[in-house]
Amino acid sequence: MSEVQAIILVGGEGTRLRPLTYGTPKPMVPIAGVPFLARSMERLYEAGITDVILAAGYMPKAITEYFGDGSRLDMRITYAIEETPLGTAGALKNVEEHVRGPFFVFNGDILTSLDLRAMIQYHKKKGGVGSLHLIEVEDPSAFGCVVHDADGAISAFIEKPPPGTAPGNDINAGTYLLEREVLDAIPAGRPVSIERETFPQLIAAGKKLYAHVTNDYWIDLGRPENYLTAHRDVLAGIMPLLVEPGITGEGVAGLRDRRGIVAPVHLDAGTTIDPTATVGPNVVLGRACHVEAGAVIRESVLWDDVRIGPRATVEESILASGVCVGSGAKVGAGSVVGHGYVIADGVEVAPGSRLSEHKK
Ligand code: GDD
Ligand code: MG
């Protein structure tokens, strides 16, 4: 099994991340300045996986323009753009012609330290039609609950069980290694869910699916609170991604004074921070952000070209590119502000707000 291919599912609309995903598709949302999908590609490359199929649909241009044919990354990228969403199994059936043998499937919104080479070994050893990466969570109701025996053999897959009804705590962590014959079980020409249809059908037909349970770092980035948690974990080094935790990034070189910087903080190139401002802990500033005198930013992620006016405060929030926060304005915890939105001087944004210029 030398050449395992990879299919990455990136067709979802990212509704739970709105308004961020009005201007940026979920896979291109940055993790410490780099599109999440680019970070995933790096992980694949390191595991020796260079033949990648991207099953996209929503805002595909942002993806195709960034990655092209993959040669810049020394990879081969094939795109399949769905005009209407085909579902998580329909998307696989749709790229059947490009699949030559066993293949990985990745949900496109998972940040994890899973060792892909170890998963290939596991799959070989078990010899089933598929191996599913599982992790244990306290409340499986937002996930696919997977029941398996001590040998790993899976006997049930229950997508989003109503709270309190899940038969166990191991959940589908969104990485599968499948044999090509799994594609035969997916009907063509209509949307099909791998979680609700294909996996239950394979189990009912007696096909062997195995559980690869690990205790890796794992988070689904599809919710704003998880997006902030993921950054906190990356900044703390719990999820190994940055070279070393502390005060990191190309923007550090431009700092005139570090007194107001509370680690951990990541600063991208071209950011400027007034020495009287307080930035951190757990703050990421994208490229060319400007933080003016007396401003305070805590526990927040700002994308590129964001301007924080004098004495403004931002707490536990996500600000997309081009956002302007006026002088003395306050952005309350849990807020998400979409591309280019302007918060006027002195305005107090209530905690948990969603602000955007987007007109539906
Ligand atoms: N190409 C394509 N077409 N991709 C799709 C489509 C589609 O029609 N629908 C969803 N996707 C992609 C999304 O972009 C995302 O990367 C992935 O498939 C999973 O979709 P989500 O919408 O994020 O699903 P979820 O988070 O509610 O649940 C899934 O992930 C959980 C782990 O985070 C399920 O697989 C659960 O079983 C799992 O536990
Ligand atoms: Mg998800």
Short mmCIF file of C-alpha atoms in Angstrom, two decimals, residues 38-271:
data_model
loop_
_atom_site.label_atom_id
_atom_site.label_comp_id
_atom_site.label_asym_id
_atom_site.label_seq_id
_atom_site.Cartn_x
_atom_site.Cartn_y
_atom_site.Cartn_z
CA ALA A 38 -2.56 24.57 3.97
CA ARG A 39 -1.67 23.30 7.42
CA SER A 40 -3.52 20.04 6.68
CA MET A 41 -1.66 19.67 3.37
CA GLU A 42 1.62 20.03 5.21
CA ARG A 43 0.61 17.21 7.53
CA LEU A 44 -0.20 14.97 4.57
CA TYR A 45 3.08 15.79 2.90
CA GLU A 46 4.98 14.87 6.04
CA ALA A 47 3.21 11.49 6.05
CA GLY A 48 4.24 10.90 2.44
CA ILE A 49 0.80 11.55 0.99
CA THR A 50 1.10 13.80 -2.04
CA ASP A 51 -1.85 12.81 -4.26
CA VAL A 52 -4.81 14.79 -2.96
CA ILE A 53 -8.34 15.26 -4.22
CA LEU A 54 -10.26 18.24 -2.91
CA ALA A 55 -14.03 17.76 -2.94
CA ALA A 56 -15.20 21.36 -2.83
CA GLY A 57 -18.38 23.27 -3.54
CA TYR A 58 -18.75 26.43 -1.50
CA MET A 59 -16.47 29.32 -2.63
CA PRO A 60 -14.07 27.00 -4.48
CA LYS A 61 -12.12 29.85 -6.12
CA ALA A 62 -10.50 30.85 -2.84
CA ILE A 63 -9.19 27.28 -2.62
CA THR A 64 -8.14 26.69 -6.24
CA GLU A 65 -6.36 30.04 -6.47
CA TYR A 66 -4.34 29.38 -3.35
CA PHE A 67 -3.26 25.79 -4.09
CA GLY A 68 -3.35 25.59 -7.91
CA ASP A 69 -2.27 22.16 -9.12
CA GLY A 70 -0.25 21.63 -5.96
CA SER A 71 3.18 21.79 -7.59
CA ARG A 72 4.26 24.64 -5.30
CA LEU A 73 3.85 22.18 -2.42
CA ASP A 74 5.38 19.34 -4.40
CA MET A 75 1.95 17.67 -4.38
CA ARG A 76 -0.64 16.75 -6.97
CA ILE A 77 -4.04 18.30 -6.32
CA THR A 78 -7.18 17.37 -8.23
CA TYR A 79 -10.38 19.36 -7.71
CA ALA A 80 -13.96 18.22 -7.91
CA ILE A 81 -16.38 21.10 -7.57
CA GLU A 82 -19.95 20.12 -6.66
CA GLU A 83 -22.63 22.40 -8.07
CA THR A 84 -25.03 21.22 -5.43
CA PRO A 85 -23.67 19.52 -2.30
CA LEU A 86 -23.46 15.75 -2.73
CA GLY A 87 -23.05 14.92 0.93
CA THR A 88 -20.05 13.34 2.61
CA ALA A 89 -20.31 10.02 0.69
CA GLY A 90 -21.72 11.46 -2.55
CA ALA A 91 -18.61 13.65 -2.70
CA LEU A 92 -16.46 10.49 -2.66
CA LYS A 93 -18.52 8.74 -5.32
CA ASN A 94 -18.18 11.87 -7.44
CA VAL A 95 -14.37 11.47 -7.58
CA GLU A 96 -14.37 7.68 -8.08
CA GLU A 97 -12.58 7.94 -11.43
CA HIS A 98 -9.54 9.50 -9.73
CA VAL A 99 -9.25 6.88 -7.00
CA ARG A 100 -6.84 4.01 -7.67
CA GLY A 101 -6.65 2.13 -4.38
CA PRO A 102 -6.98 2.64 -0.64
CA PHE A 103 -7.57 6.27 0.28
CA PHE A 104 -7.80 8.53 3.27
CA VAL A 105 -10.88 10.71 3.73
CA PHE A 106 -10.57 13.84 5.85
CA ASN A 107 -13.29 16.06 7.14
CA GLY A 108 -11.88 19.43 6.19
CA ASP A 109 -12.37 21.11 9.55
CA ILE A 110 -10.44 18.91 11.97
CA LEU A 111 -7.24 19.98 13.69
CA THR A 112 -5.50 16.90 15.07
CA SER A 113 -2.08 15.46 15.83
CA LEU A 114 -3.14 12.00 14.56
CA ASP A 115 -0.19 10.01 13.15
CA LEU A 116 -1.28 9.04 9.63
CA ARG A 117 1.49 6.51 9.10
CA ALA A 118 0.42 4.70 12.28
CA MET A 119 -3.16 4.66 10.98
CA ILE A 120 -1.97 3.06 7.72
CA GLN A 121 -0.21 0.36 9.76
CA TYR A 122 -3.36 -0.22 11.81
CA HIS A 123 -5.50 -0.53 8.70
CA LYS A 124 -3.10 -3.05 7.14
CA LYS A 125 -3.05 -5.11 10.31
CA LYS A 126 -6.83 -5.21 10.63
CA GLY A 127 -7.56 -5.82 6.97
CA GLY A 128 -11.09 -4.39 6.99
CA VAL A 129 -12.75 -2.36 4.22
CA GLY A 130 -12.21 0.69 6.36
CA SER A 131 -10.59 2.07 9.49
CA LEU A 132 -12.07 5.04 11.29
CA HIS A 133 -10.17 7.35 13.60
CA LEU A 134 -12.08 7.70 16.87
CA ILE A 135 -11.55 9.78 19.94
CA GLU A 136 -13.37 9.77 23.26
CA VAL A 137 -15.50 12.75 24.26
CA GLU A 138 -17.77 13.49 27.19
CA ASP A 139 -20.85 14.32 25.13
CA PRO A 140 -21.14 12.48 21.80
CA SER A 141 -24.43 14.17 20.79
CA ALA A 142 -22.78 16.63 18.38
CA PHE A 143 -20.83 13.87 16.64
CA GLY A 144 -21.05 10.42 15.10
CA CYS A 145 -21.15 7.88 17.93
CA VAL A 146 -19.30 4.66 17.09
CA VAL A 147 -19.77 1.36 18.91
CA HIS A 148 -16.97 -1.22 18.69
CA ASP A 149 -15.60 -4.24 20.55
CA ALA A 150 -12.21 -4.63 22.24
CA ASP A 151 -10.71 -5.84 18.96
CA GLY A 152 -11.85 -2.64 17.24
CA ALA A 153 -14.63 -4.20 15.14
CA ILE A 154 -17.39 -1.62 14.67
CA SER A 155 -20.99 -2.75 15.24
CA ALA A 156 -22.91 0.55 15.07
CA PHE A 157 -22.58 4.11 13.80
CA ILE A 158 -25.13 6.59 15.12
CA GLU A 159 -24.81 10.12 13.77
CA LYS A 160 -25.69 12.90 16.24
CA PRO A 161 -27.50 10.76 18.83
CA PRO A 162 -30.01 12.78 20.89
CA PRO A 163 -28.37 13.92 24.17
CA GLY A 164 -28.30 11.16 26.77
CA THR A 165 -28.99 8.33 24.31
CA ALA A 166 -25.49 7.58 23.01
CA PRO A 167 -24.39 4.00 23.72
CA GLY A 168 -20.75 5.06 24.28
CA ASN A 169 -18.28 7.93 24.25
CA ASP A 170 -16.09 7.10 21.27
CA ILE A 171 -16.88 9.34 18.33
CA ASN A 172 -16.02 9.60 14.67
CA ALA A 173 -13.04 11.94 14.54
CA GLY A 174 -13.42 12.59 10.81
CA THR A 175 -10.46 10.65 9.34
CA TYR A 176 -11.10 7.39 7.51
CA LEU A 177 -8.86 5.01 5.61
CA LEU A 178 -11.02 3.13 3.13
CA GLU A 179 -10.57 0.44 0.53
CA ARG A 180 -11.69 1.40 -2.96
CA GLU A 181 -14.58 -1.12 -2.84
CA VAL A 182 -16.36 1.15 -0.34
CA LEU A 183 -17.15 3.39 -3.32
CA ASP A 184 -19.23 0.52 -4.80
CA ALA A 185 -21.58 0.82 -1.83
CA ILE A 186 -22.37 4.49 -2.57
CA PRO A 187 -25.17 5.22 -5.04
CA ALA A 188 -24.31 7.78 -7.74
CA GLY A 189 -26.24 10.83 -8.79
CA ARG A 190 -27.77 11.91 -5.49
CA PRO A 191 -26.59 13.32 -2.17
CA VAL A 192 -25.44 10.57 0.20
CA SER A 193 -24.21 10.90 3.78
CA ILE A 194 -21.38 8.57 4.75
CA GLU A 195 -22.37 8.90 8.40
CA ARG A 196 -26.11 8.34 8.05
CA GLU A 197 -26.17 5.91 5.11
CA THR A 198 -22.90 4.36 3.98
CA PHE A 199 -21.34 3.35 7.31
CA PRO A 200 -24.59 1.87 8.74
CA GLN A 201 -25.16 0.01 5.45
CA LEU A 202 -21.64 -1.42 5.37
CA ILE A 203 -22.05 -2.63 8.95
CA ALA A 204 -25.45 -4.18 8.14
CA ALA A 205 -23.92 -5.93 5.13
CA GLY A 206 -21.27 -7.52 7.38
CA LYS A 207 -18.37 -5.53 5.94
CA LYS A 208 -15.57 -5.00 8.44
CA LEU A 209 -14.95 -1.49 9.71
CA TYR A 210 -12.38 -0.98 12.46
CA ALA A 211 -11.98 1.64 15.14
CA HIS A 212 -8.57 3.31 15.44
CA VAL A 213 -8.98 4.94 18.83
CA THR A 214 -6.27 7.41 19.88
CA ASN A 215 -5.93 10.12 22.48
CA ASP A 216 -4.44 12.65 20.10
CA TYR A 217 -5.09 16.35 20.17
CA TRP A 218 -8.34 16.79 18.29
CA ILE A 219 -10.81 19.60 17.68
CA ASP A 220 -13.52 20.41 15.12
CA LEU A 221 -12.91 24.01 14.05
CA GLY A 222 -16.42 24.49 12.78
CA ARG A 223 -17.66 26.48 15.80
CA PRO A 224 -16.36 29.92 16.88
CA GLU A 225 -15.63 28.83 20.45
CA ASN A 226 -13.63 25.87 19.14
CA TYR A 227 -11.74 28.14 16.77
CA LEU A 228 -10.57 30.21 19.74
CA THR A 229 -9.81 27.11 21.81
CA ALA A 230 -7.74 25.69 18.96
CA HIS A 231 -5.67 28.87 18.88
CA ARG A 232 -5.16 28.79 22.61
CA ASP A 233 -3.94 25.20 22.32
CA VAL A 234 -1.65 26.02 19.39
CA LEU A 235 -0.22 29.00 21.29
CA ALA A 236 0.32 26.85 24.38
CA GLY A 237 2.03 24.14 22.34
CA ILE A 238 -0.62 21.57 23.33
CA MET A 239 -1.27 21.18 19.60
CA PRO A 240 2.23 21.16 18.12
CA LEU A 241 2.18 23.61 15.20
CA LEU A 242 4.30 26.64 16.03
CA VAL A 243 8.03 26.26 16.50
CA GLU A 244 7.93 27.28 20.14
CA PRO A 245 5.26 28.87 22.29
CA GLY A 246 5.84 32.39 23.59
CA ILE A 247 5.87 35.54 21.52
CA THR A 248 6.12 34.24 17.96
CA GLY A 249 5.72 35.20 14.32
CA GLU A 250 7.32 37.47 11.75
CA GLY A 251 5.74 40.50 13.34
CA VAL A 252 7.85 40.19 16.48
CA ALA A 253 10.84 41.76 14.75
CA GLY A 254 8.90 45.00 14.27
CA LEU A 255 7.95 45.41 17.95
CA ARG A 256 9.36 48.59 19.43
CA ASP A 257 8.60 47.59 23.00
CA ARG A 258 7.39 44.33 24.54
CA ARG A 259 6.11 45.67 27.83
CA GLY A 260 2.45 45.46 26.85
CA ILE A 261 2.72 42.02 25.27
CA VAL A 262 1.47 39.18 27.46
CA ALA A 263 2.58 35.77 26.13
CA PRO A 264 1.54 33.65 24.43
CA VAL A 265 0.99 35.84 21.40
CA HIS A 266 1.53 35.29 17.67
CA LEU A 267 2.14 38.33 15.43
CA ASP A 268 2.32 38.22 11.65
CA ALA A 269 4.45 40.44 9.46
CA GLY A 270 3.75 44.16 9.31
CA THR A 271 1.75 44.43 12.53
#
